[in-house]
Amino acid sequence: MGSVVTLGELLDSPPLLNYTNQDDWFDRRDEIKAILVEHIATRTTQHWLDRLEPADYWCAEVLDWERLSNHEAFSNSPSRKPHAERMGMNFTPLAVLST
């Protein structure tokens, strides 16, 4: 997990700058996530990626099924085609595990 304060600086989120004690980050994660949810909704995904990627924060756009299945990397995946074609399917089966 990266610094919440650094994340606040990168996202220009003043409330996150108040979480200076690293020991609180886990215990107060629900508060921090609530701030992030509200703040991130104010801009586009690309806006946030443009800020976080250059700072080497792990981040990625989350795709819905339609966009994922149409994405070049997914549709051309060597691991996808043999299984799907052999089974007569035009999609990759996913396993969903619950705990």
PDB file of C-alpha atoms in Angstrom:
ATOM      1  CA  MET A   1       0.000   0.000   0.000  1.00  0.00           C
ATOM      2  CA  GLY A   2       1.343   3.419  -0.902  1.00  0.00           C
ATOM      3  CA  SER A   3       1.255   6.516   1.241  1.00  0.00           C
ATOM      4  CA  VAL A   4      -2.236   7.915   1.757  1.00  0.00           C
ATOM      5  CA  VAL A   5      -0.742  11.397   1.995  1.00  0.00           C
ATOM      6  CA  THR A   6       1.078  10.983  -1.324  1.00  0.00           C
ATOM      7  CA  LEU A   7      -2.121   9.652  -2.861  1.00  0.00           C
ATOM      8  CA  GLY A   8      -3.944  12.725  -1.538  1.00  0.00           C
ATOM      9  CA  GLU A   9      -1.345  14.960  -3.142  1.00  0.00           C
ATOM     10  CA  LEU A  10      -1.527  13.154  -6.485  1.00  0.00           C
ATOM     11  CA  LEU A  11      -5.323  13.246  -6.498  1.00  0.00           C
ATOM     12  CA  ASP A  12      -5.492  16.779  -5.139  1.00  0.00           C
ATOM     13  CA  SER A  13      -7.660  15.555  -2.264  1.00  0.00           C
ATOM     14  CA  PRO A  14      -7.071  17.707   0.847  1.00  0.00           C
ATOM     15  CA  PRO A  15      -8.999  15.372   3.205  1.00  0.00           C
ATOM     16  CA  LEU A  16      -6.516  12.573   2.516  1.00  0.00           C
ATOM     17  CA  LEU A  17      -3.661  14.837   3.603  1.00  0.00           C
ATOM     18  CA  ASN A  18      -4.952  14.563   7.181  1.00  0.00           C
ATOM     19  CA  TYR A  19      -4.029  10.878   7.402  1.00  0.00           C
ATOM     20  CA  THR A  20      -0.400  11.449   8.297  1.00  0.00           C
ATOM     21  CA  ASN A  21      -0.084   8.557  10.756  1.00  0.00           C
ATOM     22  CA  GLN A  22       0.726   5.436   8.764  1.00  0.00           C
ATOM     23  CA  ASP A  23      -0.513   3.271  11.656  1.00  0.00           C
ATOM     24  CA  ASP A  24      -4.034   4.631  11.081  1.00  0.00           C
ATOM     25  CA  TRP A  25      -4.249   3.728   7.396  1.00  0.00           C
ATOM     26  CA  PHE A  26      -5.474   0.193   7.986  1.00  0.00           C
ATOM     27  CA  ASP A  27      -7.736   0.942  10.943  1.00  0.00           C
ATOM     28  CA  ARG A  28      -9.326   3.930   9.180  1.00  0.00           C
ATOM     29  CA  ARG A  29      -9.427   2.357   5.703  1.00  0.00           C
ATOM     30  CA  ASP A  30     -13.210   2.636   5.451  1.00  0.00           C
ATOM     31  CA  GLU A  31     -13.017   6.403   6.032  1.00  0.00           C
ATOM     32  CA  ILE A  32     -10.217   6.689   3.498  1.00  0.00           C
ATOM     33  CA  LYS A  33     -12.103   4.611   0.932  1.00  0.00           C
ATOM     34  CA  ALA A  34     -15.225   6.761   1.411  1.00  0.00           C
ATOM     35  CA  ILE A  35     -13.193   9.896   0.701  1.00  0.00           C
ATOM     36  CA  LEU A  36     -11.684   8.264  -2.380  1.00  0.00           C
ATOM     37  CA  VAL A  37     -15.051   7.082  -3.720  1.00  0.00           C
ATOM     38  CA  GLU A  38     -16.534  10.559  -3.478  1.00  0.00           C
ATOM     39  CA  HIS A  39     -13.475  12.310  -4.868  1.00  0.00           C
ATOM     40  CA  ILE A  40     -12.760   9.941  -7.757  1.00  0.00           C
ATOM     41  CA  ALA A  41     -16.325  10.326  -9.026  1.00  0.00           C
ATOM     42  CA  THR A  42     -15.598  13.988  -9.801  1.00  0.00           C
ATOM     43  CA  ARG A  43     -13.358  13.267 -12.818  1.00  0.00           C
ATOM     44  CA  THR A  44     -12.868  10.759 -15.605  1.00  0.00           C
ATOM     45  CA  THR A  45     -10.916   7.534 -15.308  1.00  0.00           C
ATOM     46  CA  GLN A  46      -8.378   8.879 -17.782  1.00  0.00           C
ATOM     47  CA  HIS A  47      -7.837  11.976 -15.628  1.00  0.00           C
ATOM     48  CA  TRP A  48      -6.878   9.824 -12.646  1.00  0.00           C
ATOM     49  CA  LEU A  49      -4.761   7.440 -14.721  1.00  0.00           C
ATOM     50  CA  ASP A  50      -2.852  10.424 -16.088  1.00  0.00           C
ATOM     51  CA  ARG A  51      -2.004  11.450 -12.535  1.00  0.00           C
ATOM     52  CA  LEU A  52      -1.297   8.061 -10.979  1.00  0.00           C
ATOM     53  CA  GLU A  53       0.588   6.202 -13.709  1.00  0.00           C
ATOM     54  CA  PRO A  54       3.522   8.669 -13.952  1.00  0.00           C
ATOM     55  CA  ALA A  55       3.902   8.396 -10.164  1.00  0.00           C
ATOM     56  CA  ASP A  56       4.132   4.604 -10.515  1.00  0.00           C
ATOM     57  CA  TYR A  57       0.960   3.920  -8.544  1.00  0.00           C
ATOM     58  CA  TRP A  58      -0.647   0.613  -9.430  1.00  0.00           C
ATOM     59  CA  CYS A  59      -3.829   1.473 -11.240  1.00  0.00           C
ATOM     60  CA  ALA A  60      -5.807   0.434 -14.265  1.00  0.00           C
ATOM     61  CA  GLU A  61      -9.076   1.147 -15.946  1.00  0.00           C
ATOM     62  CA  VAL A  62     -11.796  -1.310 -14.974  1.00  0.00           C
ATOM     63  CA  LEU A  63     -13.613  -2.549 -18.054  1.00  0.00           C
ATOM     64  CA  ASP A  64     -17.134  -3.868 -18.269  1.00  0.00           C
ATOM     65  CA  TRP A  65     -17.604  -7.241 -19.994  1.00  0.00           C
ATOM     66  CA  GLU A  66     -18.397  -5.745 -23.404  1.00  0.00           C
ATOM     67  CA  ARG A  67     -15.326  -3.498 -23.470  1.00  0.00           C
ATOM     68  CA  LEU A  68     -13.123  -6.266 -22.090  1.00  0.00           C
ATOM     69  CA  SER A  69     -14.239  -8.825 -24.633  1.00  0.00           C
ATOM     70  CA  ASN A  70     -13.682  -6.315 -27.440  1.00  0.00           C
ATOM     71  CA  HIS A  71     -10.255  -5.264 -26.188  1.00  0.00           C
ATOM     72  CA  GLU A  72      -7.436  -6.331 -28.517  1.00  0.00           C
ATOM     73  CA  ALA A  73      -5.364  -7.870 -25.740  1.00  0.00           C
ATOM     74  CA  PHE A  74      -8.265 -10.022 -24.614  1.00  0.00           C
ATOM     75  CA  SER A  75      -9.625 -11.058 -27.980  1.00  0.00           C
ATOM     76  CA  ASN A  76      -6.154 -12.013 -29.257  1.00  0.00           C
ATOM     77  CA  SER A  77      -5.085 -13.810 -26.119  1.00  0.00           C
ATOM     78  CA  PRO A  78      -3.544 -17.191 -27.027  1.00  0.00           C
ATOM     79  CA  SER A  79      -4.930 -18.708 -23.836  1.00  0.00           C
ATOM     80  CA  ARG A  80      -8.466 -17.626 -24.702  1.00  0.00           C
ATOM     81  CA  LYS A  81      -8.862 -18.855 -28.257  1.00  0.00           C
ATOM     82  CA  PRO A  82      -8.073 -22.575 -28.056  1.00  0.00           C
ATOM     83  CA  HIS A  83     -10.403 -23.217 -25.131  1.00  0.00           C
ATOM     84  CA  ALA A  84     -13.261 -21.094 -26.358  1.00  0.00           C
ATOM     85  CA  GLU A  85     -13.087 -22.305 -29.955  1.00  0.00           C
ATOM     86  CA  ARG A  86     -12.731 -25.946 -28.958  1.00  0.00           C
ATOM     87  CA  MET A  87     -15.832 -25.602 -26.802  1.00  0.00           C
ATOM     88  CA  GLY A  88     -17.741 -23.759 -29.536  1.00  0.00           C
ATOM     89  CA  MET A  89     -17.881 -20.574 -27.460  1.00  0.00           C
ATOM     90  CA  ASN A  90     -17.204 -16.989 -28.412  1.00  0.00           C
ATOM     91  CA  PHE A  91     -16.211 -15.991 -24.889  1.00  0.00           C
ATOM     92  CA  THR A  92     -13.966 -17.221 -22.112  1.00  0.00           C
ATOM     93  CA  PRO A  93     -15.645 -18.923 -19.189  1.00  0.00           C
ATOM     94  CA  LEU A  94     -14.865 -17.330 -15.853  1.00  0.00           C
ATOM     95  CA  ALA A  95     -14.796 -18.994 -12.471  1.00  0.00           C
ATOM     96  CA  VAL A  96     -16.349 -16.997  -9.663  1.00  0.00           C
ATOM     97  CA  LEU A  97     -15.313 -18.057  -6.207  1.00  0.00           C
ATOM     98  CA  SER A  98     -17.068 -17.057  -3.032  1.00  0.00           C
ATOM     99  CA  THR A  99     -15.786 -17.214   0.499  1.00  0.00           C
TER     100      THR A  99
END
